PDB file of C-alpha atoms and ligand atoms in Angstrom:
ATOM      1  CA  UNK A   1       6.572 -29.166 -83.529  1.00 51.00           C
ATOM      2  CA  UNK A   2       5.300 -32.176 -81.996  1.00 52.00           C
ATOM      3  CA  UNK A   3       7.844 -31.082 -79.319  1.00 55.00           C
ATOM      4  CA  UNK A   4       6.744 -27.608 -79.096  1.00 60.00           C
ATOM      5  CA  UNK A   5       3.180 -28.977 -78.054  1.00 66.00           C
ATOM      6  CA  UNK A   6       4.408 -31.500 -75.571  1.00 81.00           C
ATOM      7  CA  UNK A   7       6.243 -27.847 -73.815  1.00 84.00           C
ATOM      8  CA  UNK A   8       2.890 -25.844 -73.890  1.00 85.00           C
ATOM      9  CA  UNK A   9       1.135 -29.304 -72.648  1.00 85.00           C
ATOM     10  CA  UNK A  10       3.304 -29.067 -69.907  1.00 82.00           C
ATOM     11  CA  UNK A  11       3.948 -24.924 -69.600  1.00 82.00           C
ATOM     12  CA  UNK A  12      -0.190 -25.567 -69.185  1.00 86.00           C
ATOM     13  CA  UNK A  13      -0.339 -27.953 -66.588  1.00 84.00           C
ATOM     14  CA  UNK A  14       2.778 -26.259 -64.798  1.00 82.00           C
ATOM     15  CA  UNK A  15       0.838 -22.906 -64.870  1.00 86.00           C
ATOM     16  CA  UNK A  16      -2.264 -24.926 -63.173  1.00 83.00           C
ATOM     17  CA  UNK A  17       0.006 -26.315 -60.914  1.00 84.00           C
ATOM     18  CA  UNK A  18       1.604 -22.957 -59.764  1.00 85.00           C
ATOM     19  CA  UNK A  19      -1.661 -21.303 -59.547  1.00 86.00           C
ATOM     20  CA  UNK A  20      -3.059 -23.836 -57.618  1.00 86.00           C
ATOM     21  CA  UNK A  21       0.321 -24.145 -55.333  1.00 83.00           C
ATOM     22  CA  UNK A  22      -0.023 -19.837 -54.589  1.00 86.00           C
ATOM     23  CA  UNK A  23      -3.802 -20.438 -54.104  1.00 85.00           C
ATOM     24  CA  UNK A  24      -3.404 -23.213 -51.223  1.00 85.00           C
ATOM     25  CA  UNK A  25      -0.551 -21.175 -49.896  1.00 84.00           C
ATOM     26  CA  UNK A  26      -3.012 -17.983 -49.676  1.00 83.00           C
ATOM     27  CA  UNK A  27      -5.672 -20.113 -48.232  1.00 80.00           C
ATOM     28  CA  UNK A  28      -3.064 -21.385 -45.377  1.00 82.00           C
ATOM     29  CA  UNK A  29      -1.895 -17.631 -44.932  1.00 78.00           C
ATOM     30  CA  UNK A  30      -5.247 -16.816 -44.293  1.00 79.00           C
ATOM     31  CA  UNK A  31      -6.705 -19.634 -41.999  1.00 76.00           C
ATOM     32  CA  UNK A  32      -2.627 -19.422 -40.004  1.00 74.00           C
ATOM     33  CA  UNK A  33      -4.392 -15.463 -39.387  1.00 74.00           C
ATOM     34  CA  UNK A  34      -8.140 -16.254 -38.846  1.00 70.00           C
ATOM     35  CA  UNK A  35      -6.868 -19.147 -36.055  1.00 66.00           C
ATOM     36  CA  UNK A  36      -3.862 -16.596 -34.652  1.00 68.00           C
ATOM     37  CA  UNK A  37      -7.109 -13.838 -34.381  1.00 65.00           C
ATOM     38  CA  UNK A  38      -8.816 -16.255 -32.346  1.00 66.00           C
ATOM     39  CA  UNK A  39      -6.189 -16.589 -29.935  1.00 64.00           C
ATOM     40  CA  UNK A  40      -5.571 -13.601 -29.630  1.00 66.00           C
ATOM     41  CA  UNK A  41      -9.125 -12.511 -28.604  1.00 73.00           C
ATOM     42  CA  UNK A  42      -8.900 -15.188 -26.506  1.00 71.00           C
ATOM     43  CA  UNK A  43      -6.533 -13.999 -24.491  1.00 66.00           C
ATOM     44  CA  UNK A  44      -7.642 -10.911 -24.828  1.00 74.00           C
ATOM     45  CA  UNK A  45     -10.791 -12.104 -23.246  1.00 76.00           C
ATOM     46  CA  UNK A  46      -9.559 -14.259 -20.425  1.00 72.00           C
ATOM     47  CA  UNK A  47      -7.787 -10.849 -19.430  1.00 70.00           C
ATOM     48  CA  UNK A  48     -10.287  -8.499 -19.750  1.00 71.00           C
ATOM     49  CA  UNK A  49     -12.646 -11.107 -17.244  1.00 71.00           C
ATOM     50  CA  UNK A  50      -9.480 -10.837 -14.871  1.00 62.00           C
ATOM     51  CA  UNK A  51      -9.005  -7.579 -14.731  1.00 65.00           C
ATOM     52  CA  UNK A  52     -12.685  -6.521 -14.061  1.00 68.00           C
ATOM     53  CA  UNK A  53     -14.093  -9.682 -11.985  1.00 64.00           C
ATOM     54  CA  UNK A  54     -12.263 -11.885  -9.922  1.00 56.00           C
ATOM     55  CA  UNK A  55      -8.696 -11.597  -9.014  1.00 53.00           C
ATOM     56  CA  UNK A  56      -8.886  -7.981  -7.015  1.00 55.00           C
ATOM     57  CA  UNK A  57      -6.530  -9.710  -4.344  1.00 55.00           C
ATOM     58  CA  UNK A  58      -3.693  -9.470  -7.073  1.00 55.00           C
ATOM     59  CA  UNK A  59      -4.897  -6.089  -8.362  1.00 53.00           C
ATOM     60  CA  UNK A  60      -4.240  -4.485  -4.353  1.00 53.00           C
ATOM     61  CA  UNK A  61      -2.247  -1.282  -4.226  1.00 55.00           C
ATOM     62  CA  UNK A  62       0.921  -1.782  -2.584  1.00 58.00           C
ATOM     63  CA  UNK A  63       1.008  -1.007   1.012  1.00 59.00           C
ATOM     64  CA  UNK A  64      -1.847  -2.510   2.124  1.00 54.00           C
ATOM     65  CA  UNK A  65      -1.671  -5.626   4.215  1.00 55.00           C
ATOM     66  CA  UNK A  66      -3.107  -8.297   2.563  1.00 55.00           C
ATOM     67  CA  UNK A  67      -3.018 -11.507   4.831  1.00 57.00           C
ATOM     68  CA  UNK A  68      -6.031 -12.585   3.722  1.00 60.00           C
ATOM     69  CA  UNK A  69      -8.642 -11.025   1.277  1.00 65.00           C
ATOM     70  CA  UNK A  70     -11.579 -10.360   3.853  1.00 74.00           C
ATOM     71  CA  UNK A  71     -11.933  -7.013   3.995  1.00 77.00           C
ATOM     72  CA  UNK A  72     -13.077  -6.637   7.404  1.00 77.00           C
ATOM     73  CA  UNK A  73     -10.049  -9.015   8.359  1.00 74.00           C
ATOM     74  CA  UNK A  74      -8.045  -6.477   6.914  1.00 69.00           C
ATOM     75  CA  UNK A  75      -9.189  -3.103   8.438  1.00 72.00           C
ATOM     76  CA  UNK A  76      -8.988  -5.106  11.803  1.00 71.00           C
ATOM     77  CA  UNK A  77      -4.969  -5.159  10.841  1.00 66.00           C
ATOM     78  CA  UNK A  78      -4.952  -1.758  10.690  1.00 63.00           C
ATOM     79  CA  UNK A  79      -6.910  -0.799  13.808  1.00 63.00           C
ATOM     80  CA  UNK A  80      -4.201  -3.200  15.888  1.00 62.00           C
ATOM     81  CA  UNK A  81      -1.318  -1.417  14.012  1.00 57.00           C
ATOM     82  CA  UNK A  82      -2.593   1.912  15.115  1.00 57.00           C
ATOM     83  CA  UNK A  83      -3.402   0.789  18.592  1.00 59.00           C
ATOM     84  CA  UNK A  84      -0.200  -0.825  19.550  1.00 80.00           C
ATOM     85  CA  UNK A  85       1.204   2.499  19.462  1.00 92.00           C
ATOM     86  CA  UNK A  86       4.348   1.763  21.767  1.00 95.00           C
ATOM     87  CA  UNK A  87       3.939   4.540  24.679  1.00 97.00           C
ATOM     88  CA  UNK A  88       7.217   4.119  26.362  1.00 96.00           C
ATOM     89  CA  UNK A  89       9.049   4.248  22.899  1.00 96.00           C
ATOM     90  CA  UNK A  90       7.751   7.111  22.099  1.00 97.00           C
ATOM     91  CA  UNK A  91       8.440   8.596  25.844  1.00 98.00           C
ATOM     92  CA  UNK A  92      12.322   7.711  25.477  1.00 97.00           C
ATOM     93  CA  UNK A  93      12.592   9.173  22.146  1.00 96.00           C
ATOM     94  CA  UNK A  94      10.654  12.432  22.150  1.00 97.00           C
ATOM     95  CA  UNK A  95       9.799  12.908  25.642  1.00 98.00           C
ATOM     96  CA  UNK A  96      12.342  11.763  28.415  1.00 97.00           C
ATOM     97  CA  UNK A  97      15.098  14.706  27.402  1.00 96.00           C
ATOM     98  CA  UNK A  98      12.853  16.600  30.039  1.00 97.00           C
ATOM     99  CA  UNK A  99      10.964  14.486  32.185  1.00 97.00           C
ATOM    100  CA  UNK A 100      13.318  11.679  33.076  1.00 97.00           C
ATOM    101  CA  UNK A 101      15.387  13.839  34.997  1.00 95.00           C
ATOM    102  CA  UNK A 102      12.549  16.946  35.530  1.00 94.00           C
ATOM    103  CA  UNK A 103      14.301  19.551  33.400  1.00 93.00           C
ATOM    104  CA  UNK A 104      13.277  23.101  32.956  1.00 91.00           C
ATOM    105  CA  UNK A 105      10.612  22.585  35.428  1.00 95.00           C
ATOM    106  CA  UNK A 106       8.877  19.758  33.398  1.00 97.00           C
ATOM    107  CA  UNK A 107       7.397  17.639  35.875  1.00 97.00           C
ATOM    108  CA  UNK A 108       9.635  14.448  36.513  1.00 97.00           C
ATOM    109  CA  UNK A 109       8.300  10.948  35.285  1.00 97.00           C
ATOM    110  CA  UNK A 110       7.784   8.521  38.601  1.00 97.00           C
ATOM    111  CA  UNK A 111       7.454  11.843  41.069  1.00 97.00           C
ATOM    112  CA  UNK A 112       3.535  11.092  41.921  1.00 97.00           C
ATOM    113  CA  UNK A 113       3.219  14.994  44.104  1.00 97.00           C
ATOM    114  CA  UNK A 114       4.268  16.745  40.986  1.00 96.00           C
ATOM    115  CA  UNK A 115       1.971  15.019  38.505  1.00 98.00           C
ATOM    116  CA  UNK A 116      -0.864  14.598  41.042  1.00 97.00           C
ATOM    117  CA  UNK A 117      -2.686  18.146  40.143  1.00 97.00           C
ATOM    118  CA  UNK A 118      -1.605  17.922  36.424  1.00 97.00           C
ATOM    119  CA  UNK A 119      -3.677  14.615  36.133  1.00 97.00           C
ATOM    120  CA  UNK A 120      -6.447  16.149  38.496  1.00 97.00           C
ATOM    121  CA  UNK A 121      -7.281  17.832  35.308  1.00 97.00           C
ATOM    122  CA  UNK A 122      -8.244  14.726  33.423  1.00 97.00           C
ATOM    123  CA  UNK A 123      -6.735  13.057  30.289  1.00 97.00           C
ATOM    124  CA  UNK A 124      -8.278  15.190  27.584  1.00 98.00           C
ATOM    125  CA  UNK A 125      -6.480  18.513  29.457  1.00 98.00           C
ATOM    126  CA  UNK A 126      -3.261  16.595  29.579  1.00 98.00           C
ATOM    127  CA  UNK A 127      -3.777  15.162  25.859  1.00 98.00           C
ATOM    128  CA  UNK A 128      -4.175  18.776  24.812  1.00 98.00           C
ATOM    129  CA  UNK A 129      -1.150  20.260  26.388  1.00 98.00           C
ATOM    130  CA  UNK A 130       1.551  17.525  25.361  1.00 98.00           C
ATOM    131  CA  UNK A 131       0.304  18.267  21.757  1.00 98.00           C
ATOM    132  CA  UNK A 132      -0.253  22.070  21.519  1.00 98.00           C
ATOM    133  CA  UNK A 133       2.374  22.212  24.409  1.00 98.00           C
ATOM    134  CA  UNK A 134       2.185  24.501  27.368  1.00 97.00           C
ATOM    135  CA  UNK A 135       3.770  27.757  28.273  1.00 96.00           C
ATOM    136  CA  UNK A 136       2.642  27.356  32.354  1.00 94.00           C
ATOM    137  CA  UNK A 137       3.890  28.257  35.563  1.00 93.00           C
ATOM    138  CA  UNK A 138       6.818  25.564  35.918  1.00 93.00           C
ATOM    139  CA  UNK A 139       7.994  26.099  31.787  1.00 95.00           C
ATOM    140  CA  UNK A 140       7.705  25.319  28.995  1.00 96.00           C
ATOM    141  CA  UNK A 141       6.683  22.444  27.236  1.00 97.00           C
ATOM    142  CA  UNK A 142       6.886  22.598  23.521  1.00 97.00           C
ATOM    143  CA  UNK A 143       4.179  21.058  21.329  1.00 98.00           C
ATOM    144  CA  UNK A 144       4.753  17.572  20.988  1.00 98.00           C
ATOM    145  CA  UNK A 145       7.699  17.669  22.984  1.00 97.00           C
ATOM    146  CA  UNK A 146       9.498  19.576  20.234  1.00 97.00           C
ATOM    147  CA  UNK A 147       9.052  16.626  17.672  1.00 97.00           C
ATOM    148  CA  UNK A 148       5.857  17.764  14.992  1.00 97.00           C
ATOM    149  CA  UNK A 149       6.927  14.481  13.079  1.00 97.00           C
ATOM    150  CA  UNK A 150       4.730  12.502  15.881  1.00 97.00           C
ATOM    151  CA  UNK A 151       0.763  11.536  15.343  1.00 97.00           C
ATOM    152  CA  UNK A 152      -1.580  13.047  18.070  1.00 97.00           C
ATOM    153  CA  UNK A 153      -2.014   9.009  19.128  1.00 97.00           C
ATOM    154  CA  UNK A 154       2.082   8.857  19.670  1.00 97.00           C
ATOM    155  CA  UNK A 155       1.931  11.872  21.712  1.00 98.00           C
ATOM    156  CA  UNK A 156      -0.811  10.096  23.883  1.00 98.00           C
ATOM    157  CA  UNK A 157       0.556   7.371  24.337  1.00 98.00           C
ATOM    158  CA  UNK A 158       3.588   8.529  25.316  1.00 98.00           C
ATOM    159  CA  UNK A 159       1.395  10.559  28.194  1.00 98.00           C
ATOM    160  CA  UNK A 160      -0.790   7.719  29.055  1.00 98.00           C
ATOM    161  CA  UNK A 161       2.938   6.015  29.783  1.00 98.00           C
ATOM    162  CA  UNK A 162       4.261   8.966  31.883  1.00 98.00           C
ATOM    163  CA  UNK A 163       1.023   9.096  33.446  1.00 98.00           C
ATOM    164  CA  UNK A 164       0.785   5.666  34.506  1.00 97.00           C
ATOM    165  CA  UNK A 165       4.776   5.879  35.806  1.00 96.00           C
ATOM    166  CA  UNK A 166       3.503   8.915  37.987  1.00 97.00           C
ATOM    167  CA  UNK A 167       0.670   7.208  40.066  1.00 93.00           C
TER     168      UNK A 167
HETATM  169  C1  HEC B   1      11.979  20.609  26.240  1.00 61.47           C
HETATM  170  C2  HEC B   1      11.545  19.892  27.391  1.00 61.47           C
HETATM  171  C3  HEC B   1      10.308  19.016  27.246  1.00 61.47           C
HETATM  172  C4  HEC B   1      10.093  17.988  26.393  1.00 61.47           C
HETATM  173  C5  HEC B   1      11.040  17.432  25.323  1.00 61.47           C
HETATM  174  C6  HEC B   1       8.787  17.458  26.711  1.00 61.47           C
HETATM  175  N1  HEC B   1       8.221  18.160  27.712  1.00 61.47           N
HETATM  176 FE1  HEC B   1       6.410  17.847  28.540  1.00 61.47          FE
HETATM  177  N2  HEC B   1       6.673  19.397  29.788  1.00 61.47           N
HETATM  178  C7  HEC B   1       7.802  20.199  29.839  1.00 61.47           C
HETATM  179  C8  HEC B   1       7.612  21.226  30.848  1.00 61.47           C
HETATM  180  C9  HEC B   1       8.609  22.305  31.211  1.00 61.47           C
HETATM  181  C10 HEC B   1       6.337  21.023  31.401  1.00 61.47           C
HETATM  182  C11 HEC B   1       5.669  21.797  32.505  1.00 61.47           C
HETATM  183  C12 HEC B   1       4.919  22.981  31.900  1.00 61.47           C
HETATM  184  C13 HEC B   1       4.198  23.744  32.978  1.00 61.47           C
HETATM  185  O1  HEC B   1       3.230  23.203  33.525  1.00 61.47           O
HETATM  186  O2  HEC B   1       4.633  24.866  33.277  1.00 61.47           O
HETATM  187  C14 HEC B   1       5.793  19.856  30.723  1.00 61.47           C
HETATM  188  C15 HEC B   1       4.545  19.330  30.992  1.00 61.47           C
HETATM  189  C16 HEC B   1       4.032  18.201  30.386  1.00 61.47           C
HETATM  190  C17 HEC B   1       2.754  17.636  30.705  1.00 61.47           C
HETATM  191  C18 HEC B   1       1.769  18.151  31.754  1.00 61.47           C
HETATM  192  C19 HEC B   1       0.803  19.086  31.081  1.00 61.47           C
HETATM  193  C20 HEC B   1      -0.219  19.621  32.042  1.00 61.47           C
HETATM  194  O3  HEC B   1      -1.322  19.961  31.572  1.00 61.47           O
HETATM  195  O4  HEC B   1       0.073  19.729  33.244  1.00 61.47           O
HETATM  196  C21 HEC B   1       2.588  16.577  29.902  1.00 61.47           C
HETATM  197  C22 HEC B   1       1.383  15.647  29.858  1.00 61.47           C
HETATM  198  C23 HEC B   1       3.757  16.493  29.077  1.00 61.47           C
HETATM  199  N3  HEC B   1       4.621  17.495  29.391  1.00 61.47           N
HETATM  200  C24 HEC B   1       3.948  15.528  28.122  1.00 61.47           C
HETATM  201  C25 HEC B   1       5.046  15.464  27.312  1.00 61.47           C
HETATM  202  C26 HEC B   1       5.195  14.501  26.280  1.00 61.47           C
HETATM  203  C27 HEC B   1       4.188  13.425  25.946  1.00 61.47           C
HETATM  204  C28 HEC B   1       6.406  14.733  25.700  1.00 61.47           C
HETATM  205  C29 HEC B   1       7.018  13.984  24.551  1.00 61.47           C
HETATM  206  C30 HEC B   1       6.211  13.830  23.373  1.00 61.47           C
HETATM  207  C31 HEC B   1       6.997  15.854  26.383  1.00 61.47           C
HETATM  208  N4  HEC B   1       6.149  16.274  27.328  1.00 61.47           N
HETATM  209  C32 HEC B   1       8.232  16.386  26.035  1.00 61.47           C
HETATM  210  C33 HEC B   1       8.937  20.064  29.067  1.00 61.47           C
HETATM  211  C34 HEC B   1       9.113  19.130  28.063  1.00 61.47           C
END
Protein backbone atom coordinates (compact mmCIF):
# COMPACT_ATOMS: atom_id res chain seq x y z
CA UNK A 1 0.00 0.00 0.00
CA UNK A 2 2.58 2.19 1.25
CA UNK A 3 3.98 1.44 -2.25
CA UNK A 4 0.90 2.14 -4.09
CA UNK A 5 1.04 5.80 -2.60
CA UNK A 6 4.68 6.39 -3.27
CA UNK A 7 3.35 5.48 -7.41
CA UNK A 8 0.39 8.03 -7.27
CA UNK A 9 3.00 10.50 -5.36
CA UNK A 10 4.95 10.18 -8.25
CA UNK A 11 2.08 9.42 -11.22
CA UNK A 12 1.13 13.14 -9.51
CA UNK A 13 4.16 14.92 -9.81
CA UNK A 14 4.90 13.16 -13.29
CA UNK A 15 1.45 14.40 -14.52
CA UNK A 16 2.59 18.10 -13.27
CA UNK A 17 5.64 17.59 -14.87
CA UNK A 18 4.17 16.57 -18.33
CA UNK A 19 1.66 19.24 -18.21
CA UNK A 20 3.99 21.71 -17.47
CA UNK A 21 6.65 20.19 -20.19
CA UNK A 22 3.46 20.46 -23.18
CA UNK A 23 2.65 23.92 -21.68
CA UNK A 24 6.34 25.45 -22.16
CA UNK A 25 6.49 23.61 -25.42
CA UNK A 26 3.09 25.46 -26.55
CA UNK A 27 4.38 28.67 -25.23
CA UNK A 28 7.75 28.20 -27.45
CA UNK A 29 5.47 27.11 -30.49
CA UNK A 30 3.78 30.16 -30.13
CA UNK A 31 6.49 32.90 -29.45
CA UNK A 32 8.88 30.60 -32.54
CA UNK A 33 5.33 32.01 -34.69
CA UNK A 34 4.71 35.50 -33.13
CA UNK A 35 8.80 36.26 -33.80
CA UNK A 36 8.65 34.29 -37.49
CA UNK A 37 5.29 36.86 -38.09
CA UNK A 38 7.47 39.63 -37.37
CA UNK A 39 9.90 38.81 -39.87
CA UNK A 40 7.93 38.17 -42.13
CA UNK A 41 6.13 41.58 -42.12
CA UNK A 42 9.31 42.80 -42.04
CA UNK A 43 10.25 41.83 -45.08
CA UNK A 44 7.22 42.27 -46.29
CA UNK A 45 7.63 45.86 -45.44
CA UNK A 46 11.14 46.60 -46.57
CA UNK A 47 9.62 45.35 -50.02
CA UNK A 48 6.62 47.02 -50.25
CA UNK A 49 8.90 50.60 -49.49
CA UNK A 50 11.06 49.25 -52.53
CA UNK A 51 8.74 48.62 -54.79
CA UNK A 52 6.74 51.94 -54.46
CA UNK A 53 9.64 54.56 -53.44
CA UNK A 54 13.07 54.38 -54.25
CA UNK A 55 14.69 51.89 -56.44
CA UNK A 56 12.69 52.80 -59.94
CA UNK A 57 16.25 52.48 -61.66
CA UNK A 58 15.92 48.60 -61.02
CA UNK A 59 12.17 48.56 -61.71
CA UNK A 60 13.03 50.07 -65.71
CA UNK A 61 11.36 48.17 -68.52
CA UNK A 62 13.79 46.49 -70.59
CA UNK A 63 14.89 48.32 -73.59
CA UNK A 64 15.45 51.44 -72.34
CA UNK A 65 18.95 52.75 -71.97
CA UNK A 66 19.72 53.29 -68.64
CA UNK A 67 23.34 54.78 -68.31
CA UNK A 68 22.47 56.77 -65.71
CA UNK A 69 19.05 57.45 -63.95
CA UNK A 70 18.55 61.23 -65.00
CA UNK A 71 15.84 61.28 -66.99
CA UNK A 72 16.67 64.07 -69.14
CA UNK A 73 20.20 62.31 -69.54
CA UNK A 74 18.33 59.61 -70.85
CA UNK A 75 15.91 61.06 -73.51
CA UNK A 76 19.14 62.94 -74.71
CA UNK A 77 20.35 59.08 -75.57
CA UNK A 78 17.60 58.65 -77.53
CA UNK A 79 17.51 61.90 -79.52
CA UNK A 80 21.46 61.03 -80.56
CA UNK A 81 20.33 57.43 -81.46
CA UNK A 82 17.70 58.77 -83.74
CA UNK A 83 19.89 61.46 -85.16
CA UNK A 84 22.89 59.49 -86.09
CA UNK A 85 20.78 57.95 -88.59
CA UNK A 86 23.70 56.68 -90.97
CA UNK A 87 22.70 58.35 -94.51
CA UNK A 88 25.13 56.59 -96.70
CA UNK A 89 24.15 53.16 -95.08
CA UNK A 90 20.99 53.52 -95.76
CA UNK A 91 21.84 54.86 -99.53
CA UNK A 92 23.92 51.52 -100.24
CA UNK A 93 21.33 49.32 -98.92
CA UNK A 94 17.98 50.62 -100.15
CA UNK A 95 18.89 53.20 -102.53
CA UNK A 96 22.10 52.72 -104.75
CA UNK A 97 20.41 49.59 -106.90
CA UNK A 98 19.24 52.72 -109.00
CA UNK A 99 21.15 55.67 -108.48
CA UNK A 100 24.73 54.48 -108.31
CA UNK A 101 24.74 53.61 -111.76
CA UNK A 102 21.40 55.96 -112.91
CA UNK A 103 19.06 53.08 -113.69
CA UNK A 104 15.64 53.34 -115.13
CA UNK A 105 16.13 56.96 -115.50
CA UNK A 106 16.72 57.56 -111.71
CA UNK A 107 18.95 60.35 -111.57
CA UNK A 108 22.66 59.16 -110.94
CA UNK A 109 24.32 59.93 -107.45
CA UNK A 110 27.57 62.42 -108.08
CA UNK A 111 25.97 63.72 -111.68
CA UNK A 112 25.39 67.52 -110.29
CA UNK A 113 23.20 68.60 -114.05
CA UNK A 114 20.78 65.84 -113.36
CA UNK A 115 20.07 66.56 -109.70
CA UNK A 116 20.45 70.34 -110.10
CA UNK A 117 16.50 71.02 -110.92
CA UNK A 118 15.38 68.10 -108.62
CA UNK A 119 17.03 69.98 -105.61
CA UNK A 120 15.80 73.43 -107.11
CA UNK A 121 12.66 72.20 -105.59
CA UNK A 122 13.85 72.27 -102.02
CA UNK A 123 14.31 69.46 -99.42
CA UNK A 124 10.75 69.05 -98.24
CA UNK A 125 9.72 68.26 -102.25
CA UNK A 126 12.58 65.84 -102.42
CA UNK A 127 11.77 64.37 -98.77
CA UNK A 128 8.27 63.77 -100.08
CA UNK A 129 9.05 61.98 -103.25
CA UNK A 130 11.81 59.44 -101.93
CA UNK A 131 9.05 58.42 -99.39
CA UNK A 132 5.71 58.39 -101.32
CA UNK A 133 8.00 57.78 -104.43
CA UNK A 134 7.49 59.34 -107.80
CA UNK A 135 5.98 58.20 -111.02
CA UNK A 136 7.74 61.42 -113.17
CA UNK A 137 9.02 62.06 -116.42
CA UNK A 138 12.49 60.09 -116.18
CA UNK A 139 10.61 56.79 -114.09
CA UNK A 140 9.81 55.57 -111.57
CA UNK A 141 10.85 55.73 -108.21
CA UNK A 142 9.08 53.51 -105.80
CA UNK A 143 8.20 54.70 -102.29
CA UNK A 144 11.02 54.38 -100.17
CA UNK A 145 13.05 53.02 -102.75
CA UNK A 146 10.99 49.83 -102.70
CA UNK A 147 11.94 49.08 -98.96
CA UNK A 148 8.52 50.15 -96.55
CA UNK A 149 10.65 48.53 -93.65
CA UNK A 150 12.63 52.08 -93.54
CA UNK A 151 11.56 55.17 -91.04
CA UNK A 152 10.70 58.47 -92.94
CA UNK A 153 14.20 59.80 -91.06
CA UNK A 154 16.22 56.72 -92.93
CA UNK A 155 14.72 57.67 -96.12
CA UNK A 156 16.04 61.31 -95.48
CA UNK A 157 18.95 60.69 -94.68
CA UNK A 158 19.70 58.60 -97.24
CA UNK A 159 18.56 61.80 -99.61
CA UNK A 160 20.33 64.37 -97.64
CA UNK A 161 23.51 61.84 -98.56
CA UNK A 162 22.68 61.61 -102.32
CA UNK A 163 22.01 65.14 -102.23
CA UNK A 164 25.12 66.25 -100.79
CA UNK A 165 27.15 63.63 -103.37
CA UNK A 166 25.26 65.59 -106.23
CA UNK A 167 26.44 69.25 -105.54
C1 LIG B 1 13.96 50.97 -108.46
C2 LIG B 1 14.89 52.03 -108.65
C3 LIG B 1 15.02 53.06 -107.54
C4 LIG B 1 15.34 52.87 -106.24
C5 LIG B 1 15.66 51.55 -105.53
C6 LIG B 1 15.39 54.18 -105.64
N1 LIG B 1 15.07 55.13 -106.54
FE1 LIG B 1 14.98 57.12 -106.22
N2 LIG B 1 14.44 57.44 -108.13
C7 LIG B 1 14.29 56.45 -109.09
C8 LIG B 1 13.87 57.06 -110.33
C9 LIG B 1 13.58 56.33 -111.63
C10 LIG B 1 13.77 58.45 -110.10
C11 LIG B 1 13.41 59.53 -111.08
C12 LIG B 1 11.89 59.71 -111.08
C13 LIG B 1 11.50 60.82 -112.01
O1 LIG B 1 11.80 61.98 -111.69
O2 LIG B 1 10.93 60.52 -113.07
C14 LIG B 1 14.16 58.64 -108.71
C15 LIG B 1 14.20 59.87 -108.09
C16 LIG B 1 14.61 60.08 -106.79
C17 LIG B 1 14.69 61.37 -106.17
C18 LIG B 1 14.38 62.71 -106.83
C19 LIG B 1 12.94 63.05 -106.56
C20 LIG B 1 12.56 64.38 -107.15
O3 LIG B 1 11.63 65.00 -106.60
O4 LIG B 1 13.15 64.78 -108.16
C21 LIG B 1 15.09 61.17 -104.91
C22 LIG B 1 15.32 62.23 -103.85
C23 LIG B 1 15.24 59.75 -104.74
N3 LIG B 1 14.94 59.11 -105.90
C24 LIG B 1 15.63 59.16 -103.57
C25 LIG B 1 15.74 57.81 -103.39
C26 LIG B 1 16.08 57.21 -102.15
C27 LIG B 1 16.37 57.97 -100.87
C28 LIG B 1 16.11 55.87 -102.36
C29 LIG B 1 16.42 54.80 -101.34
C30 LIG B 1 15.67 54.84 -100.12
C31 LIG B 1 15.78 55.64 -103.74
N4 LIG B 1 15.55 56.83 -104.32
C32 LIG B 1 15.70 54.38 -104.30
C33 LIG B 1 14.49 55.10 -108.91
C34 LIG B 1 14.83 54.49 -107.71
Amino acid sequence: MSSGMSDQKFMKSFSIFLVLGVVLTLILILLGNLNAGTIGDQVRDERNALAESGNKNALQPVGQISVTGDEAAQAEIVKVAAVTIDGSNVYQNACMACHAAGIAGAPRVGDVAAWAPRVAQGDETLYTNAIQGLAGQAGYMPAKGGNMSLSDDEVKAAVDHMVAQSQ
